[in-house]
Short mmCIF file of C-alpha atoms and ligand atoms in Angstrom, two decimals:
data_model
loop_
_atom_site.label_atom_id
_atom_site.label_comp_id
_atom_site.label_asym_id
_atom_site.label_seq_id
_atom_site.Cartn_x
_atom_site.Cartn_y
_atom_site.Cartn_z
CA MET A 1 -67.43 10.69 22.28
CA ALA A 2 -64.03 9.24 23.12
CA PHE A 3 -61.34 9.95 20.57
CA GLU A 4 -58.46 7.60 19.82
CA THR A 5 -56.23 9.86 17.74
CA LEU A 6 -56.90 13.15 19.54
CA GLN A 7 -56.94 14.50 23.05
CA VAL A 8 -59.73 16.99 23.51
CA SER A 9 -60.20 19.21 26.54
CA THR A 10 -61.45 22.62 27.57
CA GLU A 11 -60.00 25.33 29.79
CA GLY A 12 -62.45 28.13 30.51
CA ARG A 13 -63.84 29.20 27.13
CA VAL A 14 -60.96 27.66 25.15
CA GLY A 15 -61.18 24.28 23.43
CA LEU A 16 -57.90 22.39 23.05
CA ILE A 17 -57.41 19.68 20.43
CA THR A 18 -54.11 17.78 20.59
CA LEU A 19 -53.28 15.49 17.68
CA ASN A 20 -52.18 12.24 19.27
CA ARG A 21 -50.66 9.59 17.02
CA PRO A 22 -47.09 9.73 18.37
CA GLU A 23 -46.12 6.47 16.66
CA ALA A 24 -46.66 8.14 13.25
CA LEU A 25 -45.67 11.75 14.09
CA ASN A 26 -49.37 12.62 13.97
CA ALA A 27 -49.73 11.59 10.33
CA LEU A 28 -53.23 12.50 9.25
CA CYS A 29 -54.93 9.14 8.76
CA ALA A 30 -58.64 8.89 7.94
CA GLN A 31 -59.59 8.15 11.55
CA LEU A 32 -57.71 11.23 12.77
CA THR A 33 -59.24 13.55 10.19
CA ASP A 34 -62.75 12.18 10.92
CA GLU A 35 -62.21 12.66 14.64
CA LEU A 36 -60.86 16.16 14.08
CA ALA A 37 -63.98 17.12 12.11
CA LYS A 38 -66.16 15.71 14.89
CA ALA A 39 -64.24 17.52 17.66
CA LEU A 40 -64.44 20.82 15.79
CA GLY A 41 -68.16 20.30 15.17
CA ASP A 42 -68.66 19.79 18.90
CA PHE A 43 -66.75 22.99 19.73
CA GLU A 44 -68.62 24.94 17.05
CA ALA A 45 -71.93 23.88 18.59
CA ASN A 46 -70.81 24.60 22.16
CA ALA A 47 -71.79 28.16 23.13
CA ASP A 48 -69.30 28.04 26.02
CA ILE A 49 -66.33 27.84 23.63
CA GLY A 50 -64.98 31.10 22.19
CA CYS A 51 -61.66 29.99 20.66
CA VAL A 52 -59.89 26.73 19.80
CA VAL A 53 -56.22 25.75 19.90
CA LEU A 54 -55.04 22.95 17.60
CA THR A 55 -51.67 21.46 18.49
CA GLY A 56 -49.56 18.32 18.30
CA SER A 57 -46.55 16.99 20.20
CA LYS A 58 -43.17 18.64 20.79
CA LYS A 59 -41.65 16.59 17.94
CA ALA A 60 -44.48 16.93 15.43
CA PHE A 61 -47.53 19.04 14.86
CA ALA A 62 -48.26 16.65 11.98
CA ALA A 63 -45.94 15.00 9.45
CA GLY A 64 -48.56 15.14 6.72
CA ALA A 65 -51.13 12.84 5.24
CA ASP A 66 -50.63 9.20 6.23
CA ILE A 67 -48.41 7.99 3.40
CA LYS A 68 -48.94 4.34 4.32
CA GLU A 69 -52.70 4.81 3.96
CA LEU A 70 -52.42 6.89 0.78
CA GLN A 71 -49.90 4.65 -0.96
CA ALA A 72 -52.42 2.30 -2.59
CA GLY A 73 -54.84 5.09 -3.52
CA THR A 74 -56.23 5.34 -7.03
CA PHE A 75 -57.46 8.38 -8.90
CA VAL A 76 -61.03 7.09 -9.07
CA GLU A 77 -61.13 6.34 -5.36
CA LEU A 78 -59.65 9.72 -4.39
CA TYR A 79 -61.87 11.54 -6.87
CA THR A 80 -65.11 9.84 -5.90
CA ASN A 81 -64.59 9.68 -2.13
CA ASP A 82 -62.57 12.92 -1.85
CA PRO A 83 -61.31 11.68 1.52
CA PHE A 84 -59.84 14.94 2.83
CA ALA A 85 -62.52 17.38 1.67
CA LYS A 86 -65.01 16.98 4.51
CA SER A 87 -62.47 17.09 7.31
CA TRP A 88 -60.51 19.99 5.86
CA GLU A 89 -63.67 21.99 5.38
CA ALA A 90 -64.38 21.43 9.06
CA VAL A 91 -61.13 23.32 9.73
CA SER A 92 -61.17 25.93 6.97
CA ARG A 93 -64.86 26.76 7.47
CA PHE A 94 -64.73 26.67 11.27
CA LYS A 95 -66.47 29.87 12.26
CA LYS A 96 -64.88 30.54 15.63
CA PRO A 97 -61.26 31.66 15.96
CA ILE A 98 -58.79 28.75 15.79
CA ILE A 99 -55.05 28.96 16.49
CA ALA A 100 -52.46 26.41 15.34
CA ALA A 101 -49.73 25.93 17.95
CA VAL A 102 -46.91 24.27 16.03
CA SER A 103 -43.93 22.53 17.56
CA GLY A 104 -41.67 20.29 15.46
CA TYR A 105 -42.71 19.10 12.02
CA ALA A 106 -45.61 20.65 10.14
CA LEU A 107 -45.15 18.98 6.78
CA GLY A 108 -47.43 18.38 3.80
CA GLY A 109 -50.99 18.11 5.08
CA GLY A 110 -49.62 19.17 8.50
CA CYS A 111 -48.45 22.51 7.12
CA GLU A 112 -51.69 22.82 5.15
CA ILE A 113 -53.90 22.21 8.18
CA ALA A 114 -51.89 24.76 10.19
CA MET A 115 -52.46 27.28 7.39
CA MET A 116 -56.22 26.56 7.49
CA CYS A 117 -56.22 27.88 11.04
CA ASP A 118 -56.51 31.63 11.63
CA PHE A 119 -52.90 32.05 12.64
CA ILE A 120 -49.91 29.99 13.64
CA ILE A 121 -47.83 30.38 16.78
CA ALA A 122 -44.59 28.48 16.29
CA ALA A 123 -42.19 26.96 18.78
CA GLU A 124 -38.50 27.62 18.13
CA ASN A 125 -38.09 24.04 16.81
CA ALA A 126 -40.95 24.26 14.28
CA LYS A 127 -40.23 23.11 10.74
CA PHE A 128 -42.63 23.80 7.90
CA GLY A 129 -42.57 22.21 4.48
CA GLN A 130 -44.48 20.86 1.52
CA PRO A 131 -42.36 17.80 0.72
CA GLU A 132 -45.02 16.06 -1.41
CA ILE A 133 -42.86 16.42 -4.53
CA ASN A 134 -40.44 13.92 -2.98
CA LEU A 135 -43.31 11.40 -2.99
CA GLY A 136 -44.16 11.96 -6.64
CA VAL A 137 -47.21 14.15 -5.94
CA MET A 138 -47.91 17.78 -5.18
CA PRO A 139 -49.69 19.37 -2.19
CA GLY A 140 -53.36 18.42 -2.27
CA SER A 141 -54.93 20.19 0.70
CA GLY A 142 -54.39 23.83 -0.14
CA GLY A 143 -50.59 24.08 -0.06
CA THR A 144 -50.23 25.50 -3.56
CA GLN A 145 -52.93 28.08 -2.77
CA ARG A 146 -52.51 29.12 0.85
CA LEU A 147 -48.69 29.07 0.95
CA PRO A 148 -48.21 31.68 -1.83
CA ARG A 149 -50.88 33.85 -0.21
CA ALA A 150 -49.01 33.60 3.10
CA ILE A 151 -45.36 33.90 2.00
CA GLY A 152 -45.45 35.04 -1.62
CA LYS A 153 -44.81 33.26 -4.90
CA ALA A 154 -41.02 32.97 -4.83
CA LYS A 155 -40.73 31.20 -1.50
CA ALA A 156 -43.87 29.10 -2.07
CA MET A 157 -42.54 27.93 -5.44
CA GLU A 158 -39.16 27.08 -3.95
CA MET A 159 -40.70 25.20 -1.02
CA CYS A 160 -43.13 23.18 -3.15
CA LEU A 161 -40.66 22.48 -5.99
CA THR A 162 -37.69 21.48 -3.83
CA GLY A 163 -39.58 20.05 -0.85
CA ARG A 164 -37.16 21.79 1.52
CA MET A 165 -38.16 22.66 5.08
CA MET A 166 -38.33 26.16 6.51
CA ASP A 167 -37.36 26.70 10.14
CA ALA A 168 -39.35 28.84 12.58
CA ALA A 169 -37.16 31.94 12.12
CA GLU A 170 -37.56 31.87 8.33
CA ALA A 171 -41.29 31.16 8.68
CA GLU A 172 -41.67 34.22 10.90
CA ARG A 173 -39.66 36.43 8.53
CA ALA A 174 -41.78 35.18 5.63
CA GLY A 175 -45.06 35.88 7.44
CA LEU A 176 -46.20 32.27 7.76
CA VAL A 177 -46.35 32.45 11.55
CA SER A 178 -47.45 35.27 13.80
CA ARG A 179 -44.86 34.68 16.54
CA ILE A 180 -42.13 32.33 17.76
CA VAL A 181 -41.96 31.18 21.37
CA PRO A 182 -39.64 28.81 23.28
CA VAL A 183 -40.70 25.16 22.89
CA ASP A 184 -41.62 24.75 26.55
CA GLU A 185 -43.77 27.88 26.50
CA LEU A 186 -45.80 27.07 23.39
CA ALA A 187 -48.78 25.38 25.06
CA GLU A 188 -49.14 28.05 27.74
CA ASP A 189 -48.67 30.91 25.29
CA ALA A 190 -51.22 29.52 22.83
CA MET A 191 -53.79 28.94 25.59
CA LYS A 192 -53.20 32.45 26.95
CA THR A 193 -53.63 33.97 23.49
CA ALA A 194 -56.76 31.89 22.93
CA THR A 195 -58.17 33.01 26.30
CA THR A 196 -57.61 36.65 25.33
CA ILE A 197 -59.63 36.05 22.16
CA ALA A 198 -62.29 33.95 23.91
CA ASP A 199 -62.92 36.81 26.35
CA LYS A 200 -63.97 39.15 23.51
CA SER A 201 -67.45 39.24 22.05
CA LEU A 202 -67.80 35.93 20.18
CA PRO A 203 -70.00 37.25 17.34
CA VAL A 204 -67.58 40.15 16.81
CA ALA A 205 -64.56 37.82 16.81
CA MET A 206 -66.32 35.56 14.31
CA MET A 207 -67.23 38.49 12.05
CA THR A 208 -63.67 39.84 12.27
CA LYS A 209 -62.30 36.48 11.16
CA GLU A 210 -64.86 36.28 8.36
CA ALA A 211 -63.94 39.77 7.15
CA ILE A 212 -60.20 39.04 7.11
CA ASN A 213 -60.80 35.79 5.23
CA THR A 214 -62.95 37.72 2.75
CA ALA A 215 -59.84 39.77 1.90
CA PHE A 216 -58.42 36.66 0.20
CA GLU A 217 -61.50 35.97 -1.87
CA THR A 218 -62.72 39.33 -3.20
CA THR A 219 -61.55 42.53 -4.80
CA LEU A 220 -60.53 45.36 -2.46
CA THR A 221 -63.70 47.33 -3.28
CA GLN A 222 -65.98 44.37 -2.50
CA GLY A 223 -64.00 43.56 0.63
CA ILE A 224 -64.18 47.11 1.95
CA ARG A 225 -67.93 47.19 1.27
CA PHE A 226 -68.38 43.86 3.08
CA GLU A 227 -66.35 45.15 6.04
CA ARG A 228 -68.37 48.36 6.28
CA ARG A 229 -71.72 46.52 6.26
CA VAL A 230 -70.59 44.07 8.93
CA PHE A 231 -69.16 46.92 11.03
CA GLN A 232 -72.47 48.79 10.75
CA SER A 233 -74.45 45.66 11.67
CA GLN A 234 -72.43 45.33 14.88
CA PHE A 235 -74.30 48.36 16.22
CA THR A 236 -77.26 46.01 16.72
CA LEU A 237 -75.26 44.03 19.29
CA GLU A 238 -75.53 44.44 23.04
CA ASP A 239 -71.78 43.83 23.06
CA GLN A 240 -71.17 47.06 21.11
CA LYS A 241 -73.19 49.02 23.68
CA GLU A 242 -71.34 47.30 26.52
CA GLY A 243 -67.86 47.66 24.98
CA MET A 244 -68.20 51.37 24.34
CA ALA A 245 -69.97 52.07 27.65
CA ALA A 246 -67.20 50.25 29.51
CA PHE A 247 -64.56 52.39 27.79
CA VAL A 248 -66.37 55.61 28.67
CA GLU A 249 -66.98 54.46 32.26
CA LYS A 250 -63.33 53.32 32.59
CA ARG A 251 -64.18 49.69 33.48
CA THR A 252 -63.66 46.23 31.98
CA PRO A 253 -66.37 45.23 29.49
CA HIS A 254 -68.48 42.13 30.18
CA PHE A 255 -69.52 40.77 26.83
CA LYS A 256 -72.60 38.58 26.59
CA ASN A 257 -71.95 37.36 23.07
CA ARG A 258 -75.10 38.86 21.70
N1 LIG B 301 -47.29 9.05 7.01
C1 LIG B 301 -47.17 7.87 7.62
N2 LIG B 301 -46.23 7.59 8.55
C2 LIG B 301 -45.36 8.57 8.85
C3 LIG B 301 -45.41 9.83 8.25
C4 LIG B 301 -46.43 10.07 7.29
N3 LIG B 301 -46.59 11.25 6.70
N4 LIG B 301 -44.41 10.58 8.73
C5 LIG B 301 -43.75 9.82 9.62
N5 LIG B 301 -44.33 8.59 9.70
C6 LIG B 301 -43.93 7.46 10.53
C7 LIG B 301 -42.67 6.79 10.01
O1 LIG B 301 -42.98 5.88 8.97
C8 LIG B 301 -42.15 6.11 11.25
O2 LIG B 301 -42.91 4.94 11.46
P1 LIG B 301 -42.14 3.53 11.75
O3 LIG B 301 -41.47 3.76 13.07
O4 LIG B 301 -43.25 2.55 11.80
O5 LIG B 301 -41.17 3.35 10.65
C9 LIG B 301 -42.53 7.11 12.36
O6 LIG B 301 -43.57 7.92 11.82
C10 LIG B 301 -41.38 8.00 12.76
O7 LIG B 301 -40.90 8.64 11.56
P2 LIG B 301 -39.35 8.66 11.15
O8 LIG B 301 -38.66 7.43 11.63
O9 LIG B 301 -39.29 8.93 9.67
O10 LIG B 301 -38.86 9.92 11.99
P3 LIG B 301 -37.63 10.87 11.68
O11 LIG B 301 -37.47 11.72 12.88
O12 LIG B 301 -36.47 10.09 11.19
O13 LIG B 301 -38.12 11.79 10.45
C11 LIG B 301 -39.69 13.18 9.22
C12 LIG B 301 -39.15 12.70 10.62
C13 LIG B 301 -38.59 14.01 8.54
C14 LIG B 301 -40.91 14.04 9.50
C15 LIG B 301 -40.04 11.95 8.36
O14 LIG B 301 -40.85 11.07 9.13
C16 LIG B 301 -40.78 12.29 7.10
O15 LIG B 301 -40.17 12.74 6.14
N6 LIG B 301 -42.12 12.06 7.06
C17 LIG B 301 -42.93 12.26 5.88
C18 LIG B 301 -43.20 13.73 5.60
C19 LIG B 301 -44.01 13.90 4.33
O16 LIG B 301 -43.56 13.53 3.26
N7 LIG B 301 -45.22 14.47 4.45
C20 LIG B 301 -46.10 14.69 3.32
C21 LIG B 301 -47.14 13.60 3.27
S1 LIG B 301 -48.16 13.65 1.81
C22 LIG B 301 -49.34 14.82 2.09
O17 LIG B 301 -49.40 15.42 3.13
C23 LIG B 301 -50.32 15.01 0.94
C24 LIG B 301 -51.30 16.14 1.08
O18 LIG B 301 -50.96 17.29 1.01
C25 LIG B 301 -52.72 15.85 1.16
#
């Protein structure tokens, strides 16, 4: 399928999705979010893809939901159609590893979608924020829930109540992003990181991601129990035999993703 608001490509076992509405700083209109869900579905179903990178332009990862589209919305319409739910679940429930590579603005829904990814690599010019309060609304795609989990209550409260932006350095100090890289190196760095992940055993990478996400949804005791069971189950995988044999034989493992 040809996409109008995204560029989608593959490099080895990495899928690359580039948000592409430069005229609106990649504002997340309905067509874009539908296309994003479709592109992710395709990558999820493609056994040759082991990791995905989601990125935007140098100026904007995404400047949030499309305000011009949202402006005339009504409660009943938003409640009954729940326009973001399906697309956002395609990101937050994506089972393979997915990295957000953020350059420029990641605001509102843009910051929220980056936080739905497994981790964020930020360019030096990245700016994160939840400015919805300036529009007379609050974050509606996870901002009030994922931001405090990522950076703690004090900073999340300040960001959401004032609408101020956080630069890349502050975002790294606060734990919102895993690393900062020069703007011109972001694409290459994110693809290299994704390739490193895509070369691991896919089922093990998926289970690792699932276990870390479980940490945010259970008690410590339940989480530890879940981790132990999944760890034990991995001894049914050929990849466990291969990984450990390769270590003992001092060679590179060749995972078969089974
Ligand atoms: N929706 C629709 N259009 C947007 C947009 C958005 N979120 N953000 C930018 N644009 C458009 C602008 O309207 C402008 O279009 P025109 O040329 O047709 O006027 C174009 O993109 C370029 O934007 P600017 O001229 O404003 O660029 P700038 O460099 O001066 O400013 C900015 C950049 C600070 C990011 C500014 O565009 C801005 O504040 N954007 C809105 C950010 C925002 O409030 N996001 C939250 C949206 S609500 C949300 O996301 C809800 C949710 O959680 C579900």
